[in-house]
Amino acid sequence: MSAHCQLTGAEPGFGNNISHSHRRTSRRFDPNVQRKRYWLPSEGRHVRLTLSARAIKTVDTIGIEAAMARIRARGGKA
């Protein structure tokens, strides 16, 4: 599963680990991505979405119908 949110588009950021001696090695900052299943009443089916924790809170606020509209507007498939 890629660390990519379908609603917000959050994806990994990249940076460096810096040791005590100040050597730098590459690392990645992954978003907190979860697989969540929602009931979509307009289509009479469940949808399984890959969402960041922040996006799950957004869905709770705006509702699944509006969230699906945003995902489809971004060109996402669900």
PDB file of N, CA and C in Angstrom:
ATOM      1  N   MET A   1       0.847  -1.174   0.000  1.00  0.00           N
ATOM      2  CA  MET A   1       0.000   0.000   0.000  1.00  0.00           C
ATOM      3  C   MET A   1       0.896   1.242   0.000  1.00  0.00           C
ATOM      4  N   SER A   2       0.674   2.126  -0.953  1.00  0.00           N
ATOM      5  CA  SER A   2       1.475   3.343  -0.981  1.00  0.00           C
ATOM      6  C   SER A   2       0.971   4.312   0.076  1.00  0.00           C
ATOM      7  N   ALA A   3       1.876   5.106   0.596  1.00  0.00           N
ATOM      8  CA  ALA A   3       1.522   6.087   1.636  1.00  0.00           C
ATOM      9  C   ALA A   3       0.995   7.342   0.957  1.00  0.00           C
ATOM     10  N   HIS A   4      -0.240   7.239   0.434  1.00  0.00           N
ATOM     11  CA  HIS A   4      -0.825   8.345  -0.309  1.00  0.00           C
ATOM     12  C   HIS A   4      -2.300   8.447   0.042  1.00  0.00           C
ATOM     13  N   CYS A   5      -2.755   9.644   0.394  1.00  0.00           N
ATOM     14  CA  CYS A   5      -4.142   9.859   0.792  1.00  0.00           C
ATOM     15  C   CYS A   5      -4.983  10.213  -0.432  1.00  0.00           C
ATOM     16  N   GLN A   6      -6.129   9.539  -0.585  1.00  0.00           N
ATOM     17  CA  GLN A   6      -6.990   9.784  -1.739  1.00  0.00           C
ATOM     18  C   GLN A   6      -7.728  11.114  -1.644  1.00  0.00           C
ATOM     19  N   LEU A   7      -7.993  11.602  -0.450  1.00  0.00           N
ATOM     20  CA  LEU A   7      -8.766  12.836  -0.282  1.00  0.00           C
ATOM     21  C   LEU A   7      -7.887  14.081  -0.293  1.00  0.00           C
ATOM     22  N   THR A   8      -6.853  14.093   0.533  1.00  0.00           N
ATOM     23  CA  THR A   8      -6.020  15.290   0.662  1.00  0.00           C
ATOM     24  C   THR A   8      -4.801  15.275  -0.248  1.00  0.00           C
ATOM     25  N   GLY A   9      -4.440  14.102  -0.762  1.00  0.00           N
ATOM     26  CA  GLY A   9      -3.254  13.996  -1.605  1.00  0.00           C
ATOM     27  C   GLY A   9      -1.963  13.959  -0.819  1.00  0.00           C
ATOM     28  N   ALA A  10      -2.051  13.776   0.502  1.00  0.00           N
ATOM     29  CA  ALA A  10      -0.843  13.717   1.331  1.00  0.00           C
ATOM     30  C   ALA A  10       0.024  12.543   0.889  1.00  0.00           C
ATOM     31  N   GLU A  11       1.304  12.790   0.722  1.00  0.00           N
ATOM     32  CA  GLU A  11       2.239  11.743   0.328  1.00  0.00           C
ATOM     33  C   GLU A  11       3.535  11.919   1.104  1.00  0.00           C
ATOM     34  N   PRO A  12       4.444  10.956   1.027  1.00  0.00           N
ATOM     35  CA  PRO A  12       5.661  11.048   1.841  1.00  0.00           C
ATOM     36  C   PRO A  12       6.486  12.296   1.523  1.00  0.00           C
ATOM     37  N   GLY A  13       7.075  12.845   2.582  1.00  0.00           N
ATOM     38  CA  GLY A  13       8.054  13.915   2.429  1.00  0.00           C
ATOM     39  C   GLY A  13       9.430  13.312   2.653  1.00  0.00           C
ATOM     40  N   PHE A  14      10.439  13.937   2.137  1.00  0.00           N
ATOM     41  CA  PHE A  14      11.780  13.382   2.258  1.00  0.00           C
ATOM     42  C   PHE A  14      12.692  14.365   2.969  1.00  0.00           C
ATOM     43  N   GLY A  15      13.665  13.823   3.678  1.00  0.00           N
ATOM     44  CA  GLY A  15      14.604  14.655   4.420  1.00  0.00           C
ATOM     45  C   GLY A  15      15.816  13.843   4.823  1.00  0.00           C
ATOM     46  N   ASN A  16      16.447  14.257   5.883  1.00  0.00           N
ATOM     47  CA  ASN A  16      17.653  13.587   6.348  1.00  0.00           C
ATOM     48  C   ASN A  16      17.573  13.267   7.824  1.00  0.00           C
ATOM     49  N   ASN A  17      18.140  12.102   8.190  1.00  0.00           N
ATOM     50  CA  ASN A  17      18.478  11.843   9.578  1.00  0.00           C
ATOM     51  C   ASN A  17      19.823  12.507   9.805  1.00  0.00           C
ATOM     52  N   ILE A  18      19.987  13.171  10.923  1.00  0.00           N
ATOM     53  CA  ILE A  18      21.275  13.799  11.218  1.00  0.00           C
ATOM     54  C   ILE A  18      21.783  13.199  12.519  1.00  0.00           C
ATOM     55  N   SER A  19      22.915  12.520  12.435  1.00  0.00           N
ATOM     56  CA  SER A  19      23.471  11.844  13.606  1.00  0.00           C
ATOM     57  C   SER A  19      24.175  12.841  14.528  1.00  0.00           C
ATOM     58  N   HIS A  20      24.619  12.329  15.656  1.00  0.00           N
ATOM     59  CA  HIS A  20      25.330  13.176  16.612  1.00  0.00           C
ATOM     60  C   HIS A  20      26.587  13.786  15.983  1.00  0.00           C
ATOM     61  N   SER A  21      27.243  13.006  15.102  1.00  0.00           N
ATOM     62  CA  SER A  21      28.443  13.517  14.430  1.00  0.00           C
ATOM     63  C   SER A  21      28.092  14.366  13.206  1.00  0.00           C
ATOM     64  N   HIS A  22      26.814  14.595  12.998  1.00  0.00           N
ATOM     65  CA  HIS A  22      26.271  15.437  11.931  1.00  0.00           C
ATOM     66  C   HIS A  22      26.370  14.817  10.542  1.00  0.00           C
ATOM     67  N   ARG A  23      26.486  13.487  10.481  1.00  0.00           N
ATOM     68  CA  ARG A  23      26.380  12.797   9.185  1.00  0.00           C
ATOM     69  C   ARG A  23      24.914  12.780   8.787  1.00  0.00           C
ATOM     70  N   ARG A  24      24.654  12.893   7.501  1.00  0.00           N
ATOM     71  CA  ARG A  24      23.279  12.915   7.019  1.00  0.00           C
ATOM     72  C   ARG A  24      22.983  11.670   6.195  1.00  0.00           C
ATOM     73  N   THR A  25      21.873  11.020   6.503  1.00  0.00           N
ATOM     74  CA  THR A  25      21.400   9.892   5.718  1.00  0.00           C
ATOM     75  C   THR A  25      19.944  10.150   5.353  1.00  0.00           C
ATOM     76  N   SER A  26      19.539   9.627   4.213  1.00  0.00           N
ATOM     77  CA  SER A  26      18.204   9.902   3.685  1.00  0.00           C
ATOM     78  C   SER A  26      17.134   9.194   4.504  1.00  0.00           C
ATOM     79  N   ARG A  27      15.988   9.836   4.630  1.00  0.00           N
ATOM     80  CA  ARG A  27      14.831   9.230   5.293  1.00  0.00           C
ATOM     81  C   ARG A  27      13.553   9.758   4.662  1.00  0.00           C
ATOM     82  N   ARG A  28      12.439   9.126   4.991  1.00  0.00           N
ATOM     83  CA  ARG A  28      11.157   9.636   4.501  1.00  0.00           C
ATOM     84  C   ARG A  28      10.177   9.780   5.649  1.00  0.00           C
ATOM     85  N   PHE A  29       9.340  10.818   5.546  1.00  0.00           N
ATOM     86  CA  PHE A  29       8.303  11.102   6.524  1.00  0.00           C
ATOM     87  C   PHE A  29       6.981  10.647   5.906  1.00  0.00           C
ATOM     88  N   ASP A  30       6.452   9.507   6.359  1.00  0.00           N
ATOM     89  CA  ASP A  30       5.207   8.989   5.807  1.00  0.00           C
ATOM     90  C   ASP A  30       4.003   9.592   6.522  1.00  0.00           C
ATOM     91  N   PRO A  31       2.933   9.903   5.781  1.00  0.00           N
ATOM     92  CA  PRO A  31       1.701  10.358   6.432  1.00  0.00           C
ATOM     93  C   PRO A  31       1.041   9.182   7.149  1.00  0.00           C
ATOM     94  N   ASN A  32       0.212   9.473   8.123  1.00  0.00           N
ATOM     95  CA  ASN A  32      -0.500   8.441   8.878  1.00  0.00           C
ATOM     96  C   ASN A  32      -1.699   7.987   8.036  1.00  0.00           C
ATOM     97  N   VAL A  33      -1.470   6.982   7.184  1.00  0.00           N
ATOM     98  CA  VAL A  33      -2.470   6.535   6.224  1.00  0.00           C
ATOM     99  C   VAL A  33      -3.166   5.272   6.734  1.00  0.00           C
ATOM    100  N   GLN A  34      -4.496   5.271   6.655  1.00  0.00           N
ATOM    101  CA  GLN A  34      -5.324   4.141   7.100  1.00  0.00           C
ATOM    102  C   GLN A  34      -6.252   3.724   5.961  1.00  0.00           C
ATOM    103  N   ARG A  35      -6.634   2.430   5.955  1.00  0.00           N
ATOM    104  CA  ARG A  35      -7.667   1.956   5.019  1.00  0.00           C
ATOM    105  C   ARG A  35      -8.988   1.964   5.778  1.00  0.00           C
ATOM    106  N   LYS A  36      -9.978   2.665   5.241  1.00  0.00           N
ATOM    107  CA  LYS A  36     -11.249   2.803   5.947  1.00  0.00           C
ATOM    108  C   LYS A  36     -12.394   2.521   4.981  1.00  0.00           C
ATOM    109  N   ARG A  37     -13.420   1.843   5.493  1.00  0.00           N
ATOM    110  CA  ARG A  37     -14.571   1.468   4.684  1.00  0.00           C
ATOM    111  C   ARG A  37     -15.771   2.319   5.096  1.00  0.00           C
ATOM    112  N   TYR A  38     -16.413   2.936   4.101  1.00  0.00           N
ATOM    113  CA  TYR A  38     -17.576   3.783   4.348  1.00  0.00           C
ATOM    114  C   TYR A  38     -18.758   3.279   3.536  1.00  0.00           C
ATOM    115  N   TRP A  39     -19.957   3.460   4.082  1.00  0.00           N
ATOM    116  CA  TRP A  39     -21.182   3.163   3.345  1.00  0.00           C
ATOM    117  C   TRP A  39     -21.554   4.390   2.532  1.00  0.00           C
ATOM    118  N   LEU A  40     -21.757   4.199   1.240  1.00  0.00           N
ATOM    119  CA  LEU A  40     -22.114   5.280   0.327  1.00  0.00           C
ATOM    120  C   LEU A  40     -23.600   5.119  -0.029  1.00  0.00           C
ATOM    121  N   PRO A  41     -24.495   5.842   0.660  1.00  0.00           N
ATOM    122  CA  PRO A  41     -25.937   5.625   0.472  1.00  0.00           C
ATOM    123  C   PRO A  41     -26.426   5.903  -0.941  1.00  0.00           C
ATOM    124  N   SER A  42     -25.846   6.890  -1.619  1.00  0.00           N
ATOM    125  CA  SER A  42     -26.329   7.249  -2.956  1.00  0.00           C
ATOM    126  C   SER A  42     -26.113   6.125  -3.966  1.00  0.00           C
ATOM    127  N   GLU A  43     -25.072   5.308  -3.749  1.00  0.00           N
ATOM    128  CA  GLU A  43     -24.783   4.215  -4.674  1.00  0.00           C
ATOM    129  C   GLU A  43     -25.161   2.858  -4.098  1.00  0.00           C
ATOM    130  N   GLY A  44     -25.583   2.859  -2.821  1.00  0.00           N
ATOM    131  CA  GLY A  44     -25.996   1.615  -2.186  1.00  0.00           C
ATOM    132  C   GLY A  44     -24.877   0.603  -2.048  1.00  0.00           C
ATOM    133  N   ARG A  45     -23.673   1.076  -1.775  1.00  0.00           N
ATOM    134  CA  ARG A  45     -22.522   0.171  -1.651  1.00  0.00           C
ATOM    135  C   ARG A  45     -21.501   0.735  -0.681  1.00  0.00           C
ATOM    136  N   HIS A  46     -20.566  -0.110  -0.278  1.00  0.00           N
ATOM    137  CA  HIS A  46     -19.444   0.332   0.542  1.00  0.00           C
ATOM    138  C   HIS A  46     -18.295   0.752  -0.365  1.00  0.00           C
ATOM    139  N   VAL A  47     -17.518   1.714   0.088  1.00  0.00           N
ATOM    140  CA  VAL A  47     -16.277   2.093  -0.598  1.00  0.00           C
ATOM    141  C   VAL A  47     -15.144   1.989   0.407  1.00  0.00           C
ATOM    142  N   ARG A  48     -14.018   1.488  -0.051  1.00  0.00           N
ATOM    143  CA  ARG A  48     -12.841   1.381   0.801  1.00  0.00           C
ATOM    144  C   ARG A  48     -11.846   2.438   0.335  1.00  0.00           C
ATOM    145  N   LEU A  49     -11.499   3.349   1.233  1.00  0.00           N
ATOM    146  CA  LEU A  49     -10.631   4.469   0.892  1.00  0.00           C
ATOM    147  C   LEU A  49      -9.328   4.392   1.680  1.00  0.00           C
ATOM    148  N   THR A  50      -8.263   4.890   1.086  1.00  0.00           N
ATOM    149  CA  THR A  50      -6.982   5.043   1.755  1.00  0.00           C
ATOM    150  C   THR A  50      -6.870   6.504   2.143  1.00  0.00           C
ATOM    151  N   LEU A  51      -6.995   6.776   3.454  1.00  0.00           N
ATOM    152  CA  LEU A  51      -7.077   8.155   3.931  1.00  0.00           C
ATOM    153  C   LEU A  51      -6.054   8.406   5.031  1.00  0.00           C
ATOM    154  N   SER A  52      -5.572   9.637   5.093  1.00  0.00           N
ATOM    155  CA  SER A  52      -4.731  10.048   6.214  1.00  0.00           C
ATOM    156  C   SER A  52      -5.634  10.295   7.418  1.00  0.00           C
ATOM    157  N   ALA A  53      -5.050  10.348   8.589  1.00  0.00           N
ATOM    158  CA  ALA A  53      -5.829  10.579   9.810  1.00  0.00           C
ATOM    159  C   ALA A  53      -6.557  11.916   9.734  1.00  0.00           C
ATOM    160  N   ARG A  54      -5.917  12.918   9.167  1.00  0.00           N
ATOM    161  CA  ARG A  54      -6.557  14.227   9.005  1.00  0.00           C
ATOM    162  C   ARG A  54      -7.749  14.129   8.053  1.00  0.00           C
ATOM    163  N   ALA A  55      -7.631  13.335   6.991  1.00  0.00           N
ATOM    164  CA  ALA A  55      -8.726  13.186   6.029  1.00  0.00           C
ATOM    165  C   ALA A  55      -9.904  12.448   6.641  1.00  0.00           C
ATOM    166  N   ILE A  56      -9.651  11.508   7.551  1.00  0.00           N
ATOM    167  CA  ILE A  56     -10.742  10.801   8.229  1.00  0.00           C
ATOM    168  C   ILE A  56     -11.570  11.801   9.037  1.00  0.00           C
ATOM    169  N   LYS A  57     -10.892  12.736   9.698  1.00  0.00           N
ATOM    170  CA  LYS A  57     -11.594  13.773  10.448  1.00  0.00           C
ATOM    171  C   LYS A  57     -12.380  14.686   9.503  1.00  0.00           C
ATOM    172  N   THR A  58     -11.829  14.953   8.315  1.00  0.00           N
ATOM    173  CA  THR A  58     -12.507  15.776   7.325  1.00  0.00           C
ATOM    174  C   THR A  58     -13.790  15.093   6.853  1.00  0.00           C
ATOM    175  N   VAL A  59     -13.713  13.781   6.604  1.00  0.00           N
ATOM    176  CA  VAL A  59     -14.904  13.029   6.184  1.00  0.00           C
ATOM    177  C   VAL A  59     -15.959  13.077   7.276  1.00  0.00           C
ATOM    178  N   ASP A  60     -15.552  12.978   8.539  1.00  0.00           N
ATOM    179  CA  ASP A  60     -16.501  13.066   9.650  1.00  0.00           C
ATOM    180  C   ASP A  60     -17.209  14.426   9.664  1.00  0.00           C
ATOM    181  N   THR A  61     -16.510  15.466   9.236  1.00  0.00           N
ATOM    182  CA  THR A  61     -17.070  16.820   9.246  1.00  0.00           C
ATOM    183  C   THR A  61     -17.968  17.086   8.040  1.00  0.00           C
ATOM    184  N   ILE A  62     -17.470  16.795   6.834  1.00  0.00           N
ATOM    185  CA  ILE A  62     -18.212  17.164   5.618  1.00  0.00           C
ATOM    186  C   ILE A  62     -19.131  16.059   5.108  1.00  0.00           C
ATOM    187  N   GLY A  63     -18.926  14.829   5.558  1.00  0.00           N
ATOM    188  CA  GLY A  63     -19.747  13.705   5.111  1.00  0.00           C
ATOM    189  C   GLY A  63     -19.093  12.957   3.963  1.00  0.00           C
ATOM    190  N   ILE A  64     -19.479  11.703   3.818  1.00  0.00           N
ATOM    191  CA  ILE A  64     -18.859  10.843   2.807  1.00  0.00           C
ATOM    192  C   ILE A  64     -19.246  11.246   1.390  1.00  0.00           C
ATOM    193  N   GLU A  65     -20.455  11.736   1.189  1.00  0.00           N
ATOM    194  CA  GLU A  65     -20.889  12.131  -0.168  1.00  0.00           C
ATOM    195  C   GLU A  65     -20.030  13.286  -0.690  1.00  0.00           C
ATOM    196  N   ALA A  66     -19.831  14.318   0.146  1.00  0.00           N
ATOM    197  CA  ALA A  66     -19.006  15.465  -0.255  1.00  0.00           C
ATOM    198  C   ALA A  66     -17.551  15.046  -0.431  1.00  0.00           C
ATOM    199  N   ALA A  67     -17.087  14.138   0.421  1.00  0.00           N
ATOM    200  CA  ALA A  67     -15.701  13.659   0.316  1.00  0.00           C
ATOM    201  C   ALA A  67     -15.495  12.898  -0.989  1.00  0.00           C
ATOM    202  N   MET A  68     -16.465  12.066  -1.361  1.00  0.00           N
ATOM    203  CA  MET A  68     -16.358  11.328  -2.627  1.00  0.00           C
ATOM    204  C   MET A  68     -16.381  12.286  -3.813  1.00  0.00           C
ATOM    205  N   ALA A  69     -17.156  13.348  -3.709  1.00  0.00           N
ATOM    206  CA  ALA A  69     -17.185  14.347  -4.781  1.00  0.00           C
ATOM    207  C   ALA A  69     -15.809  14.994  -4.931  1.00  0.00           C
ATOM    208  N   ARG A  70     -15.151  15.292  -3.807  1.00  0.00           N
ATOM    209  CA  ARG A  70     -13.810  15.881  -3.858  1.00  0.00           C
ATOM    210  C   ARG A  70     -12.794  14.914  -4.444  1.00  0.00           C
ATOM    211  N   ILE A  71     -12.891  13.645  -4.047  1.00  0.00           N
ATOM    212  CA  ILE A  71     -11.948  12.643  -4.552  1.00  0.00           C
ATOM    213  C   ILE A  71     -12.112  12.499  -6.067  1.00  0.00           C
ATOM    214  N   ARG A  72     -13.362  12.465  -6.521  1.00  0.00           N
ATOM    215  CA  ARG A  72     -13.598  12.332  -7.971  1.00  0.00           C
ATOM    216  C   ARG A  72     -13.195  13.586  -8.722  1.00  0.00           C
ATOM    217  N   ALA A  73     -13.329  14.755  -8.093  1.00  0.00           N
ATOM    218  CA  ALA A  73     -12.901  16.010  -8.734  1.00  0.00           C
ATOM    219  C   ALA A  73     -11.395  16.046  -8.913  1.00  0.00           C
ATOM    220  N   ARG A  74     -10.676  15.399  -7.996  1.00  0.00           N
ATOM    221  CA  ARG A  74      -9.215  15.342  -8.106  1.00  0.00           C
ATOM    222  C   ARG A  74      -8.774  14.310  -9.140  1.00  0.00           C
ATOM    223  N   GLY A  75      -9.722  13.560  -9.681  1.00  0.00           N
ATOM    224  CA  GLY A  75      -9.386  12.520 -10.662  1.00  0.00           C
ATOM    225  C   GLY A  75      -9.180  11.168 -10.021  1.00  0.00           C
ATOM    226  N   GLY A  76      -9.559  11.044  -8.749  1.00  0.00           N
ATOM    227  CA  GLY A  76      -9.399   9.774  -8.048  1.00  0.00           C
ATOM    228  C   GLY A  76     -10.493   8.783  -8.416  1.00  0.00           C
ATOM    229  N   LYS A  77     -10.193   7.516  -8.188  1.00  0.00           N
ATOM    230  CA  LYS A  77     -11.155   6.468  -8.507  1.00  0.00           C
ATOM    231  C   LYS A  77     -11.551   5.759  -7.233  1.00  0.00           C
ATOM    232  N   ALA A  78     -12.838   5.694  -6.955  1.00  0.00           N
ATOM    233  CA  ALA A  78     -13.320   4.964  -5.773  1.00  0.00           C
ATOM    234  C   ALA A  78     -14.786   4.610  -5.956  1.00  0.00           C
TER     235      ALA A  78
END
